[in-house]
Short mmCIF file of C-alpha atoms in Angstrom, two decimals:
data_model
loop_
_atom_site.label_atom_id
_atom_site.label_comp_id
_atom_site.label_asym_id
_atom_site.label_seq_id
_atom_site.Cartn_x
_atom_site.Cartn_y
_atom_site.Cartn_z
CA UNK A 1 -0.66 37.34 -18.76
CA UNK A 2 -1.71 33.70 -18.50
CA UNK A 3 -4.71 33.66 -16.10
CA UNK A 4 -3.95 30.12 -14.87
CA UNK A 5 -0.68 31.32 -13.36
CA UNK A 6 -2.60 34.03 -11.49
CA UNK A 7 -5.40 31.67 -10.36
CA UNK A 8 -4.51 31.12 -6.71
CA UNK A 9 -5.96 28.72 -4.16
CA UNK A 10 -8.02 31.62 -2.79
CA UNK A 11 -9.44 32.30 -6.25
CA UNK A 12 -10.29 28.60 -6.62
CA UNK A 13 -12.12 28.61 -3.29
CA UNK A 14 -14.03 31.84 -4.16
CA UNK A 15 -15.19 30.57 -7.55
CA UNK A 16 -16.18 27.25 -6.03
CA UNK A 17 -18.18 28.99 -3.31
CA UNK A 18 -20.03 31.10 -5.90
CA UNK A 19 -20.87 28.07 -8.01
CA UNK A 20 -22.00 26.03 -4.98
CA UNK A 21 -24.32 28.80 -3.80
CA UNK A 22 -25.83 29.13 -7.29
CA UNK A 23 -26.50 25.39 -7.50
CA UNK A 24 -29.31 25.77 -4.96
CA UNK A 25 -31.25 28.30 -7.08
CA UNK A 26 -30.08 27.90 -10.71
CA UNK A 27 -31.33 25.31 -13.16
CA UNK A 28 -29.01 23.20 -15.31
CA UNK A 29 -28.92 25.68 -18.21
CA UNK A 30 -28.16 28.66 -15.98
CA UNK A 31 -25.35 26.79 -14.22
CA UNK A 32 -23.85 25.84 -17.58
CA UNK A 33 -23.89 29.46 -18.75
CA UNK A 34 -22.49 30.70 -15.43
CA UNK A 35 -19.60 28.26 -15.70
CA UNK A 36 -19.06 29.29 -19.33
CA UNK A 37 -18.89 32.94 -18.27
CA UNK A 38 -16.23 31.97 -15.72
CA UNK A 39 -14.25 30.24 -18.48
CA UNK A 40 -14.39 33.30 -20.70
CA UNK A 41 -13.41 35.60 -17.84
CA UNK A 42 -10.17 33.64 -17.37
CA UNK A 43 -9.22 33.47 -21.02
CA UNK A 44 -6.83 30.86 -22.39
CA UNK A 45 -6.73 27.77 -20.18
CA UNK A 46 -9.82 28.80 -18.23
CA UNK A 47 -11.77 25.70 -19.20
CA UNK A 48 -9.34 23.43 -17.35
CA UNK A 49 -9.55 25.59 -14.23
CA UNK A 50 -13.37 25.82 -14.22
CA UNK A 51 -13.65 22.08 -14.87
CA UNK A 52 -11.71 21.56 -11.62
CA UNK A 53 -13.83 24.14 -9.79
CA UNK A 54 -17.29 23.01 -10.90
CA UNK A 55 -16.88 19.38 -11.91
CA UNK A 56 -18.74 20.05 -15.17
CA UNK A 57 -17.47 18.07 -18.13
CA UNK A 58 -15.34 19.78 -20.81
CA UNK A 59 -18.12 19.11 -23.37
CA UNK A 60 -20.67 20.91 -21.19
CA UNK A 61 -18.33 23.88 -20.73
CA UNK A 62 -17.61 24.06 -24.47
CA UNK A 63 -21.34 24.04 -25.21
CA UNK A 64 -21.95 26.86 -22.72
CA UNK A 65 -19.13 28.96 -24.21
CA UNK A 66 -20.49 28.39 -27.72
CA UNK A 67 -23.97 29.44 -26.59
CA UNK A 68 -22.68 32.62 -24.96
CA UNK A 69 -20.66 33.46 -28.08
CA UNK A 70 -23.67 32.82 -30.32
CA UNK A 71 -22.11 29.94 -32.24
CA UNK A 72 -24.57 27.38 -30.85
CA UNK A 73 -28.34 27.56 -30.46
CA UNK A 74 -29.77 28.53 -27.09
CA UNK A 75 -33.40 27.43 -26.74
CA UNK A 76 -34.97 29.60 -23.99
CA UNK A 77 -37.78 27.07 -23.44
CA UNK A 78 -35.60 23.99 -23.06
CA UNK A 79 -34.52 23.36 -19.47
CA UNK A 80 -33.52 19.95 -18.17
CA UNK A 81 -35.72 18.67 -15.36
CA UNK A 82 -34.01 17.81 -12.04
CA UNK A 83 -32.69 14.30 -12.35
CA UNK A 84 -32.90 14.45 -16.13
CA UNK A 85 -30.16 13.59 -18.56
CA UNK A 86 -28.44 10.35 -19.42
CA UNK A 87 -27.97 7.93 -16.55
CA UNK A 88 -24.43 6.94 -15.52
CA UNK A 89 -23.33 3.77 -17.26
CA UNK A 90 -22.84 2.10 -13.87
CA UNK A 91 -26.53 2.71 -13.17
CA UNK A 92 -27.49 1.18 -16.51
CA UNK A 93 -25.23 -1.83 -15.89
CA UNK A 94 -24.91 -2.26 -12.10
CA UNK A 95 -22.55 -5.23 -12.52
CA UNK A 96 -20.19 -3.33 -14.86
CA UNK A 97 -17.59 -2.26 -12.30
CA UNK A 98 -17.27 -5.70 -10.70
CA UNK A 99 -17.02 -7.31 -14.15
CA UNK A 100 -14.21 -4.91 -15.13
CA UNK A 101 -12.27 -5.52 -11.91
CA UNK A 102 -12.60 -9.26 -12.42
CA UNK A 103 -11.17 -8.94 -15.94
CA UNK A 104 -8.27 -6.84 -14.72
CA UNK A 105 -7.69 -9.03 -11.68
CA UNK A 106 -7.10 -12.04 -13.87
CA UNK A 107 -3.96 -10.40 -15.25
CA UNK A 108 -2.89 -8.23 -12.32
CA UNK A 109 0.85 -8.26 -11.73
CA UNK A 110 3.06 -7.36 -8.77
CA UNK A 111 2.00 -7.68 -5.16
CA UNK A 112 -1.10 -9.88 -4.97
CA UNK A 113 -2.31 -8.13 -1.81
CA UNK A 114 -1.48 -4.55 -2.71
CA UNK A 115 -4.20 -1.91 -3.19
CA UNK A 116 -2.02 -0.25 -5.84
CA UNK A 117 -3.08 -2.50 -8.66
CA UNK A 118 -1.88 -2.22 -12.23
CA UNK A 119 -2.65 -4.05 -15.42
CA UNK A 120 -1.06 -4.78 -18.80
CA UNK A 121 -4.44 -5.12 -20.54
CA UNK A 122 -5.21 -2.17 -22.80
CA UNK A 123 -8.30 0.04 -22.52
CA UNK A 124 -9.48 -1.09 -25.96
CA UNK A 125 -9.11 -4.75 -25.04
CA UNK A 126 -11.06 -4.30 -21.81
CA UNK A 127 -13.79 -2.26 -23.53
CA UNK A 128 -14.21 -4.97 -26.18
CA UNK A 129 -14.34 -7.71 -23.56
CA UNK A 130 -17.06 -5.92 -21.59
CA UNK A 131 -19.02 -5.16 -24.77
CA UNK A 132 -18.91 -8.86 -25.60
CA UNK A 133 -20.51 -9.50 -22.19
CA UNK A 134 -23.46 -7.30 -23.17
CA UNK A 135 -22.21 -4.08 -21.55
CA UNK A 136 -21.13 -1.70 -24.34
CA UNK A 137 -18.62 0.76 -22.89
CA UNK A 138 -16.09 3.23 -24.23
CA UNK A 139 -12.37 3.13 -23.54
CA UNK A 140 -12.70 6.51 -21.78
CA UNK A 141 -15.21 5.10 -19.28
CA UNK A 142 -12.96 2.08 -18.73
CA UNK A 143 -10.10 4.48 -17.95
CA UNK A 144 -12.25 6.42 -15.45
CA UNK A 145 -13.35 3.25 -13.64
CA UNK A 146 -9.78 1.93 -13.45
CA UNK A 147 -8.54 5.24 -12.05
CA UNK A 148 -11.33 5.18 -9.47
CA UNK A 149 -10.13 1.73 -8.33
CA UNK A 150 -6.43 2.74 -8.16
CA UNK A 151 -5.22 1.04 -11.34
CA UNK A 152 -2.69 2.65 -13.65
CA UNK A 153 -0.55 1.65 -16.61
CA UNK A 154 3.03 0.90 -15.58
CA UNK A 155 6.20 0.49 -17.59
CA UNK A 156 8.96 -1.91 -16.65
CA UNK A 157 11.52 -0.47 -14.26
CA UNK A 158 15.10 -1.57 -13.82
CA UNK A 159 15.54 -2.31 -10.15
CA UNK A 160 16.77 -5.78 -9.26
CA UNK A 161 20.33 -6.91 -9.80
CA UNK A 162 20.96 -10.23 -11.48
CA UNK A 163 20.11 -13.08 -9.12
CA UNK A 164 18.29 -10.90 -6.55
CA UNK A 165 14.84 -12.34 -7.37
CA UNK A 166 14.28 -14.84 -4.58
CA UNK A 167 12.67 -18.09 -5.78
CA UNK A 168 10.14 -17.94 -2.92
CA UNK A 169 9.15 -14.30 -3.61
CA UNK A 170 5.76 -14.85 -5.28
CA UNK A 171 4.88 -17.70 -2.94
CA UNK A 172 5.58 -15.47 0.07
CA UNK A 173 3.34 -12.71 -1.31
CA UNK A 174 0.54 -15.24 -1.67
CA UNK A 175 1.14 -16.60 1.83
CA UNK A 176 1.04 -13.11 3.40
CA UNK A 177 -2.22 -12.38 1.60
CA UNK A 178 -3.75 -15.65 2.82
CA UNK A 179 -2.63 -15.08 6.43
CA UNK A 180 -4.06 -11.54 6.28
CA UNK A 181 -7.43 -12.85 5.13
CA UNK A 182 -7.46 -15.49 7.88
CA UNK A 183 -6.71 -13.01 10.68
CA UNK A 184 -9.15 -10.40 9.41
CA UNK A 185 -11.82 -13.06 8.95
CA UNK A 186 -11.50 -13.98 12.63
CA UNK A 187 -11.62 -10.33 13.73
CA UNK A 188 -7.96 -10.31 14.78
CA UNK A 189 -5.65 -7.35 14.13
CA UNK A 190 -3.24 -7.25 11.20
CA UNK A 191 -0.54 -4.56 11.20
CA UNK A 192 2.14 -3.51 8.75
CA UNK A 193 5.27 -2.12 10.43
CA UNK A 194 8.45 -0.36 9.35
CA UNK A 195 10.83 2.46 10.22
CA UNK A 196 10.57 5.54 8.02
CA UNK A 197 13.69 7.31 6.82
CA UNK A 198 15.51 9.19 9.58
CA UNK A 199 14.93 12.94 9.38
CA UNK A 200 17.27 15.70 10.53
CA UNK A 201 15.64 18.15 12.92
CA UNK A 202 16.34 21.82 12.29
CA UNK A 203 16.33 24.32 9.44
CA UNK A 204 17.13 21.78 6.74
CA UNK A 205 15.76 21.65 3.21
CA UNK A 206 12.74 19.36 2.81
CA UNK A 207 11.92 18.45 -0.78
CA UNK A 208 8.60 19.57 -2.23
CA UNK A 209 6.69 22.86 -2.41
CA UNK A 210 3.80 24.54 -0.62
CA UNK A 211 2.03 27.88 -0.99
CA UNK A 212 3.64 31.05 0.39
CA UNK A 213 3.37 34.70 -0.49
CA UNK A 214 5.19 35.37 -3.75
CA UNK A 215 8.98 35.58 -3.49
CA UNK A 216 9.04 34.69 0.21
CA UNK A 217 10.54 31.17 0.39
CA UNK A 218 11.64 29.79 3.73
CA UNK A 219 15.41 30.10 4.10
CA UNK A 220 17.15 26.97 5.35
CA UNK A 221 20.69 25.84 6.07
CA UNK A 222 23.00 25.51 3.10
CA UNK A 223 24.32 22.19 4.46
CA UNK A 224 22.85 18.98 5.81
CA UNK A 225 25.10 18.37 8.82
CA UNK A 226 23.15 17.16 11.85
CA UNK A 227 22.59 19.65 14.65
CA UNK A 228 23.96 17.82 17.70
CA UNK A 229 21.51 19.55 20.05
CA UNK A 230 18.39 18.94 17.96
CA UNK A 231 19.46 15.52 16.69
CA UNK A 232 17.32 13.43 14.36
CA UNK A 233 13.84 11.95 14.30
CA UNK A 234 13.31 8.22 13.78
CA UNK A 235 9.64 7.56 12.91
CA UNK A 236 8.63 3.93 13.40
CA UNK A 237 5.16 3.29 12.03
CA UNK A 238 2.39 0.78 12.65
CA UNK A 239 -0.36 0.71 10.00
CA UNK A 240 -3.69 -1.10 10.42
CA UNK A 241 -5.10 -1.80 6.91
CA UNK A 242 -8.42 -3.02 8.31
CA UNK A 243 -9.16 0.28 10.07
CA UNK A 244 -7.04 2.43 7.69
CA UNK A 245 -5.34 3.98 10.69
CA UNK A 246 -1.82 4.22 11.99
CA UNK A 247 0.44 4.94 14.89
CA UNK A 248 3.90 6.53 14.61
CA UNK A 249 6.43 6.46 17.44
CA UNK A 250 9.06 9.13 16.80
CA UNK A 251 12.30 8.11 18.46
CA UNK A 252 15.41 10.22 18.94
CA UNK A 253 18.00 7.57 19.85
CA UNK A 254 18.51 4.40 17.77
CA UNK A 255 16.34 2.21 15.55
CA UNK A 256 16.71 -1.07 17.44
CA UNK A 257 14.57 -4.19 17.80
CA UNK A 258 13.55 -3.03 21.27
CA UNK A 259 12.46 0.36 19.85
CA UNK A 260 10.49 -1.35 17.06
CA UNK A 261 8.57 -3.59 19.44
CA UNK A 262 8.01 -0.72 21.89
CA UNK A 263 6.34 1.13 18.99
CA UNK A 264 4.04 -1.86 18.42
CA UNK A 265 3.35 -2.03 22.13
CA UNK A 266 2.37 1.66 22.18
CA UNK A 267 0.04 1.08 19.20
CA UNK A 268 -1.72 -1.74 21.06
CA UNK A 269 -2.37 0.25 24.23
CA UNK A 270 -3.29 3.50 22.48
CA UNK A 271 -5.29 2.15 19.54
CA UNK A 272 -5.27 -1.61 19.05
CA UNK A 273 -7.04 -2.89 22.13
CA UNK A 274 -9.91 -0.43 21.65
CA UNK A 275 -10.35 -1.58 18.05
CA UNK A 276 -9.96 -5.31 18.78
CA UNK A 277 -11.19 -5.98 22.34
CA UNK A 278 -11.75 -9.70 21.58
CA UNK A 279 -8.47 -10.32 19.74
CA UNK A 280 -7.04 -13.82 20.05
CA UNK A 281 -3.88 -13.17 18.07
CA UNK A 282 -1.88 -10.51 16.22
CA UNK A 283 -0.35 -10.67 12.72
CA UNK A 284 2.64 -8.47 11.91
CA UNK A 285 3.87 -8.02 8.33
CA UNK A 286 7.38 -6.58 8.25
CA UNK A 287 10.44 -6.13 6.07
CA UNK A 288 13.15 -8.76 6.15
CA UNK A 289 15.84 -6.38 7.39
CA UNK A 290 16.48 -3.50 9.74
CA UNK A 291 15.35 -3.46 13.35
CA UNK A 292 12.61 -6.03 12.56
CA UNK A 293 14.90 -8.34 10.57
CA UNK A 294 13.82 -11.93 9.99
CA UNK A 295 17.30 -12.99 11.18
CA UNK A 296 17.41 -10.86 14.31
CA UNK A 297 17.22 -12.82 17.56
CA UNK A 298 16.84 -9.54 19.44
CA UNK A 299 13.68 -8.81 17.45
CA UNK A 300 12.25 -12.22 18.29
CA UNK A 301 13.13 -11.84 21.97
CA UNK A 302 11.39 -8.45 22.06
CA UNK A 303 8.33 -9.95 20.33
CA UNK A 304 8.36 -12.78 22.89
CA UNK A 305 8.33 -10.25 25.74
CA UNK A 306 5.38 -8.46 24.12
CA UNK A 307 3.50 -11.74 23.64
CA UNK A 308 4.08 -12.52 27.32
CA UNK A 309 2.77 -9.09 28.35
CA UNK A 310 -0.32 -9.28 26.14
CA UNK A 311 -0.83 -13.00 26.75
CA UNK A 312 -1.50 -13.33 23.04
CA UNK A 313 0.31 -15.27 20.28
CA UNK A 314 2.02 -13.00 17.76
CA UNK A 315 2.53 -14.17 14.18
CA UNK A 316 5.15 -12.51 12.00
CA UNK A 317 5.41 -12.70 8.19
CA UNK A 318 8.41 -11.04 6.57
CA UNK A 319 8.61 -9.75 3.02
CA UNK A 320 11.35 -11.26 0.84
CA UNK A 321 14.62 -9.35 0.24
CA UNK A 322 14.27 -6.39 -2.10
CA UNK A 323 10.48 -6.15 -1.79
CA UNK A 324 9.98 -3.84 1.19
CA UNK A 325 8.04 -1.34 -0.94
CA UNK A 326 5.19 -3.86 -1.16
CA UNK A 327 4.63 -3.55 2.60
CA UNK A 328 1.31 -1.68 2.93
CA UNK A 329 2.66 0.89 5.36
CA UNK A 330 4.92 2.26 2.62
CA UNK A 331 2.25 3.30 0.14
CA UNK A 332 -0.74 3.65 2.46
CA UNK A 333 0.78 5.71 5.30
CA UNK A 334 4.40 6.80 4.81
CA UNK A 335 3.67 8.26 1.36
CA UNK A 336 0.84 10.36 2.86
CA UNK A 337 3.15 11.62 5.61
CA UNK A 338 5.81 12.63 3.06
CA UNK A 339 3.20 14.54 1.05
CA UNK A 340 1.88 16.31 4.14
CA UNK A 341 5.23 17.73 5.24
CA UNK A 342 6.73 18.37 1.80
CA UNK A 343 8.49 21.70 1.46
CA UNK A 344 8.39 22.35 5.21
CA UNK A 345 11.52 22.29 7.39
CA UNK A 346 11.22 19.92 10.36
CA UNK A 347 12.48 22.48 12.83
CA UNK A 348 11.64 20.70 16.09
CA UNK A 349 10.57 17.28 17.31
CA UNK A 350 7.16 18.79 18.12
CA UNK A 351 6.79 19.90 14.49
CA UNK A 352 7.55 16.36 13.31
CA UNK A 353 4.98 14.85 15.67
CA UNK A 354 2.26 17.39 14.80
CA UNK A 355 2.76 17.09 11.04
CA UNK A 356 2.52 13.31 11.23
CA UNK A 357 -0.56 13.42 13.47
CA UNK A 358 -2.27 15.87 11.08
CA UNK A 359 -1.76 13.59 8.06
CA UNK A 360 -4.83 12.28 6.30
CA UNK A 361 -5.97 11.55 2.74
CA UNK A 362 -9.13 11.14 0.66
CA UNK A 363 -9.40 7.52 1.77
CA UNK A 364 -9.98 8.53 5.40
CA UNK A 365 -6.55 7.68 6.80
CA UNK A 366 -6.03 8.86 10.38
CA UNK A 367 -2.82 8.73 12.39
CA UNK A 368 -1.86 9.14 16.01
CA UNK A 369 1.70 10.08 16.88
CA UNK A 370 3.93 10.79 19.85
CA UNK A 371 7.61 11.22 20.61
CA UNK A 372 9.81 8.59 22.27
CA UNK A 373 12.80 10.05 24.10
CA UNK A 374 13.94 6.75 25.61
CA UNK A 375 17.44 5.41 24.97
CA UNK A 376 17.92 2.02 23.35
CA UNK A 377 21.05 -0.03 23.91
CA UNK A 378 23.17 -0.93 20.89
CA UNK A 379 26.21 -2.17 22.82
CA UNK A 380 26.96 -5.34 24.72
CA UNK A 381 23.67 -5.12 26.54
CA UNK A 382 21.83 -5.55 23.26
CA UNK A 383 22.71 -9.21 22.92
CA UNK A 384 20.80 -12.39 23.55
CA UNK A 385 22.28 -15.31 25.45
CA UNK A 386 21.80 -18.96 24.45
CA UNK A 387 19.67 -19.42 27.57
CA UNK A 388 17.35 -16.56 26.58
CA UNK A 389 17.05 -17.89 23.03
CA UNK A 390 16.17 -21.36 24.28
CA UNK A 391 13.23 -19.91 26.23
CA UNK A 392 11.62 -18.25 23.19
CA UNK A 393 8.45 -20.14 22.25
CA UNK A 394 8.77 -19.77 18.50
CA UNK A 395 7.07 -22.06 15.98
CA UNK A 396 8.11 -21.86 12.33
CA UNK A 397 5.33 -22.20 9.78
CA UNK A 398 5.44 -25.16 7.45
CA UNK A 399 5.64 -23.41 4.11
CA UNK A 400 8.32 -22.68 1.51
CA UNK A 401 10.50 -20.50 3.79
CA UNK A 402 10.24 -21.09 7.52
CA UNK A 403 12.59 -18.22 8.40
CA UNK A 404 10.11 -15.66 7.09
CA UNK A 405 6.99 -16.97 8.87
CA UNK A 406 6.66 -17.88 12.52
CA UNK A 407 4.42 -17.55 15.56
CA UNK A 408 5.69 -16.64 19.03
CA UNK A 409 3.40 -17.85 21.81
CA UNK A 410 3.23 -16.35 25.30
CA UNK A 411 5.14 -18.18 28.01
CA UNK A 412 3.39 -19.27 31.19
CA UNK A 413 3.55 -16.49 33.73
CA UNK A 414 5.37 -18.62 36.28
CA UNK A 415 8.24 -19.26 33.83
CA UNK A 416 8.86 -15.63 32.91
#
């Protein structure tokens, strides 16, 4: 039987604990041989598993196996001193990583402010360019450094219909990046906002898998019709890229402009004002549609009311049509939430809230979350009169598309 299939998470943890304990008393040679013995105990495919457990390189594991099997020499008097061995290439060339990122940055495509960077330059090309700068490096090391900095090779993907590429798209990306730098440079908050996909509450299938005892899957409904009593969850998120933190307001009624701004308001009072006690302004980056649409007067009225309450100007920059996935909240927070609750039915509103609040990642993301059981009007009451619109203190920015960029200033208290 293939040992990898039988190597459970508990086995991984046990092997890792053994190896960690031995690290405090074993020298380099003994650790190598211990890891090699683990590889041999697992049989075919064991090297891949033990590499993940110990972090030792495949070459080191192969050497240890060869020494145990007697096909490589094992000098009993040769033991590497602590701290011995070849230095990491980044220690030999401290400027290597920054030089590589500069090379890649010169040809980076896509969202100019996104952390998910990707490049069309090949590993060989980058290795040759760095070698020419006096830093000889292999293509494998280039690959490892790019992976560490969240670069990956990407193929073209069919997505946009003919004519859907807005002429101001790239200019708007650049403008959002510049506004973000300005606000962060002044110590003012920048938030990325959006509504996540609505989720049915109840015993419904949730894509993905998680560990359970063998042959004991969770049984769920064979249909996806909404349970009228349990309803649906509407997560509206606020992500702070400066602090790598987020707030999610889980509504149960409707995704309206009032609900969206109430979510931002909750973020400010629960997280924002503690992080930015001296804030003089707030920058919101949002999609161009939905409850925070660039064309919605209700959204702008709700933002005006929030600006009045906080006595702080609020600047809004919208992403162009068809580019909502570039909004940081999508790939920095919502993706982590989806991974955290994969394969688990969202049986109650409490389960939704707790799963979101428990979400984190290797980058240190932390999220606060709560439910919002308020009702939000979508009928005649959710309209704005000409008189109300005339009182909104909105100033369009003088750039290529004034509808996407504007600042709403607080009104004097005596005029509210």
